[in-house]
């Protein structure tokens, strides 16, 4: 080992120890998800028009239009395109915004990017598998995390606890 490589490795040790508490054990056990390479035209053929517009044209549904706002049963919220589980009902809360909101996603199942469509920057998140736009992440959620994952209802499907999750779409 070269001396320079060894010294660089030592320099990173304090940073690694600071990050360790931030890495969730659930995330460490989450297998890597392979992104789909499916053209948007293929999704258009199988999704309702409103879901396609939100998921693959980054549209937003009208507030208070989703029946998922009032869904209170135990279960799992999955991506309406590829069926990847994204949220658990235990993390859902009524944010009063008119969209289904969650305190956190299932670890490793979403990706994010900066969005400047409304001039000020927002964090937009997507299904990590199909790339479908889900919603935006805000820092005004309940404690202890303080996160509000504000989701478009048409970008999700609800599967009640005790029911089998559908197979992932390819």
Short mmCIF file of C-alpha atoms in Angstrom, two decimals, residues 9-163:
data_model
loop_
_atom_site.label_atom_id
_atom_site.label_comp_id
_atom_site.label_asym_id
_atom_site.label_seq_id
_atom_site.Cartn_x
_atom_site.Cartn_y
_atom_site.Cartn_z
CA UNK A 9 -7.72 6.33 4.31
CA UNK A 10 -6.81 7.47 7.81
CA UNK A 11 -8.16 10.94 7.08
CA UNK A 12 -11.55 9.44 6.19
CA UNK A 13 -11.93 7.40 9.39
CA UNK A 14 -13.35 10.24 11.54
CA UNK A 15 -15.89 11.10 8.82
CA UNK A 16 -16.96 7.47 8.51
CA UNK A 17 -17.55 7.21 12.26
CA UNK A 18 -19.76 10.32 12.14
CA UNK A 19 -21.86 8.85 9.33
CA UNK A 20 -22.34 5.42 10.92
CA UNK A 21 -25.26 6.50 13.17
CA UNK A 22 -27.00 7.98 10.12
CA UNK A 23 -27.01 4.70 8.21
CA UNK A 24 -30.20 2.82 9.05
CA UNK A 25 -29.80 -0.92 9.67
CA UNK A 26 -32.79 -1.46 7.36
CA UNK A 27 -30.99 0.39 4.59
CA UNK A 28 -27.87 -1.72 5.11
CA UNK A 29 -30.00 -4.85 4.57
CA UNK A 30 -31.88 -3.49 1.54
CA UNK A 31 -30.67 -5.21 -1.63
CA UNK A 32 -29.75 -2.96 -4.53
CA UNK A 33 -32.64 -2.26 -6.87
CA UNK A 34 -31.89 -2.42 -10.57
CA UNK A 35 -33.43 0.52 -12.45
CA UNK A 36 -35.69 -0.42 -15.35
CA UNK A 37 -34.74 0.64 -18.87
CA UNK A 38 -38.31 0.95 -20.11
CA UNK A 39 -39.28 3.71 -22.57
CA UNK A 40 -41.94 6.16 -21.43
CA UNK A 41 -44.03 5.16 -24.46
CA UNK A 42 -44.38 1.66 -22.95
CA UNK A 43 -45.60 3.11 -19.64
CA UNK A 44 -48.12 5.28 -21.51
CA UNK A 45 -49.73 2.10 -22.92
CA UNK A 46 -50.43 0.56 -19.50
CA UNK A 47 -51.11 3.53 -17.18
CA UNK A 48 -54.18 5.74 -16.87
CA UNK A 49 -53.59 9.15 -18.46
CA UNK A 50 -53.52 11.07 -15.14
CA UNK A 51 -51.04 8.61 -13.57
CA UNK A 52 -48.80 8.73 -16.64
CA UNK A 53 -48.81 12.56 -16.60
CA UNK A 54 -47.67 12.65 -12.96
CA UNK A 55 -45.21 9.76 -13.13
CA UNK A 56 -43.48 10.46 -16.43
CA UNK A 57 -44.26 14.10 -17.30
CA UNK A 58 -43.77 15.31 -13.69
CA UNK A 59 -47.25 16.80 -13.50
CA UNK A 60 -49.06 17.32 -10.18
CA UNK A 61 -52.57 16.17 -9.36
CA UNK A 62 -55.10 18.61 -7.89
CA UNK A 63 -55.00 18.83 -4.09
CA UNK A 64 -57.70 16.85 -2.24
CA UNK A 65 -58.42 14.75 -5.35
CA UNK A 66 -56.93 11.46 -4.17
CA UNK A 67 -58.91 8.88 -2.19
CA UNK A 68 -55.56 7.92 -0.63
CA UNK A 69 -55.74 11.12 1.47
CA UNK A 70 -58.38 9.38 3.58
CA UNK A 71 -56.87 5.88 3.52
CA UNK A 72 -56.30 4.86 7.14
CA UNK A 73 -55.96 1.08 6.88
CA UNK A 74 -52.69 -0.71 7.54
CA UNK A 75 -50.77 -1.65 4.44
CA UNK A 76 -48.18 -0.69 1.85
CA UNK A 77 -48.17 2.08 -0.74
CA UNK A 78 -46.56 0.96 -3.99
CA UNK A 79 -45.47 2.78 -7.15
CA UNK A 80 -48.43 2.88 -9.56
CA UNK A 81 -46.10 2.16 -12.48
CA UNK A 82 -43.70 -0.62 -11.46
CA UNK A 83 -45.30 -1.82 -8.17
CA UNK A 84 -42.18 -1.22 -6.04
CA UNK A 85 -43.19 -0.70 -2.38
CA UNK A 86 -42.42 2.92 -1.46
CA UNK A 87 -44.17 3.69 1.86
CA UNK A 88 -45.65 1.88 4.85
CA UNK A 89 -48.98 3.01 6.33
CA UNK A 90 -47.35 3.46 9.75
CA UNK A 91 -45.45 6.42 8.26
CA UNK A 92 -48.51 8.15 6.75
CA UNK A 93 -49.93 11.27 8.38
CA UNK A 94 -52.48 13.98 7.58
CA UNK A 95 -50.41 17.01 6.61
CA UNK A 96 -53.47 19.11 5.74
CA UNK A 97 -51.95 19.84 2.32
CA UNK A 98 -54.39 17.82 0.22
CA UNK A 99 -51.89 15.15 -0.82
CA UNK A 100 -50.99 11.85 0.87
CA UNK A 101 -47.98 12.55 3.10
CA UNK A 102 -45.46 10.31 4.81
CA UNK A 103 -42.70 10.81 7.39
CA UNK A 104 -40.28 8.56 5.49
CA UNK A 105 -40.08 6.17 2.53
CA UNK A 106 -38.92 2.58 2.57
CA UNK A 107 -35.13 2.91 2.69
CA UNK A 108 -33.42 2.71 -0.69
CA UNK A 109 -36.65 2.81 -2.73
CA UNK A 110 -36.59 6.49 -3.77
CA UNK A 111 -34.14 8.78 -5.49
CA UNK A 112 -34.18 12.57 -5.55
CA UNK A 113 -33.13 15.61 -7.52
CA UNK A 114 -33.42 19.40 -7.19
CA UNK A 115 -36.46 21.00 -8.82
CA UNK A 116 -36.59 24.72 -9.70
CA UNK A 117 -39.99 24.73 -11.46
CA UNK A 118 -41.47 27.12 -8.87
CA UNK A 119 -38.34 29.31 -8.83
CA UNK A 120 -37.22 28.33 -5.32
CA UNK A 121 -35.46 24.98 -5.07
CA UNK A 122 -37.38 21.93 -3.92
CA UNK A 123 -36.38 18.29 -3.55
CA UNK A 124 -38.29 16.11 -6.00
CA UNK A 125 -38.30 12.37 -5.43
CA UNK A 126 -38.88 9.45 -7.75
CA UNK A 127 -39.31 5.69 -7.60
CA UNK A 128 -35.76 4.35 -7.74
CA UNK A 129 -36.81 1.45 -10.00
CA UNK A 130 -38.88 3.03 -12.81
CA UNK A 131 -37.95 6.69 -12.30
CA UNK A 132 -41.61 7.67 -11.91
CA UNK A 133 -42.12 11.09 -10.29
CA UNK A 134 -43.84 10.70 -6.93
CA UNK A 135 -43.76 14.10 -5.25
CA UNK A 136 -41.63 16.48 -3.20
CA UNK A 137 -39.79 16.27 0.12
CA UNK A 138 -40.19 19.14 2.59
CA UNK A 139 -38.66 19.80 6.01
CA UNK A 140 -41.93 20.71 7.79
CA UNK A 141 -43.07 17.23 8.83
CA UNK A 142 -43.61 15.86 12.33
CA UNK A 143 -40.72 15.10 14.65
CA UNK A 144 -38.48 13.26 15.16
CA UNK A 145 -37.48 13.29 11.46
CA UNK A 146 -39.16 16.55 10.48
CA UNK A 147 -39.75 15.26 6.94
CA UNK A 148 -42.90 15.48 4.82
CA UNK A 149 -42.84 13.22 1.78
CA UNK A 150 -45.73 14.82 -0.11
CA UNK A 151 -46.93 12.34 -2.73
CA UNK A 152 -49.29 12.45 -5.68
CA UNK A 153 -52.04 9.92 -4.98
CA UNK A 154 -52.28 8.79 -8.62
CA UNK A 155 -48.59 7.82 -8.47
CA UNK A 156 -49.38 5.25 -5.76
CA UNK A 157 -51.53 2.21 -5.21
CA UNK A 158 -52.50 0.94 -1.77
CA UNK A 159 -52.22 -2.74 -0.82
CA UNK A 160 -53.97 -3.60 2.45
CA UNK A 161 -52.09 -5.54 5.12
CA UNK A 162 -52.64 -9.27 4.66
CA UNK A 163 -52.99 -8.99 0.87
#
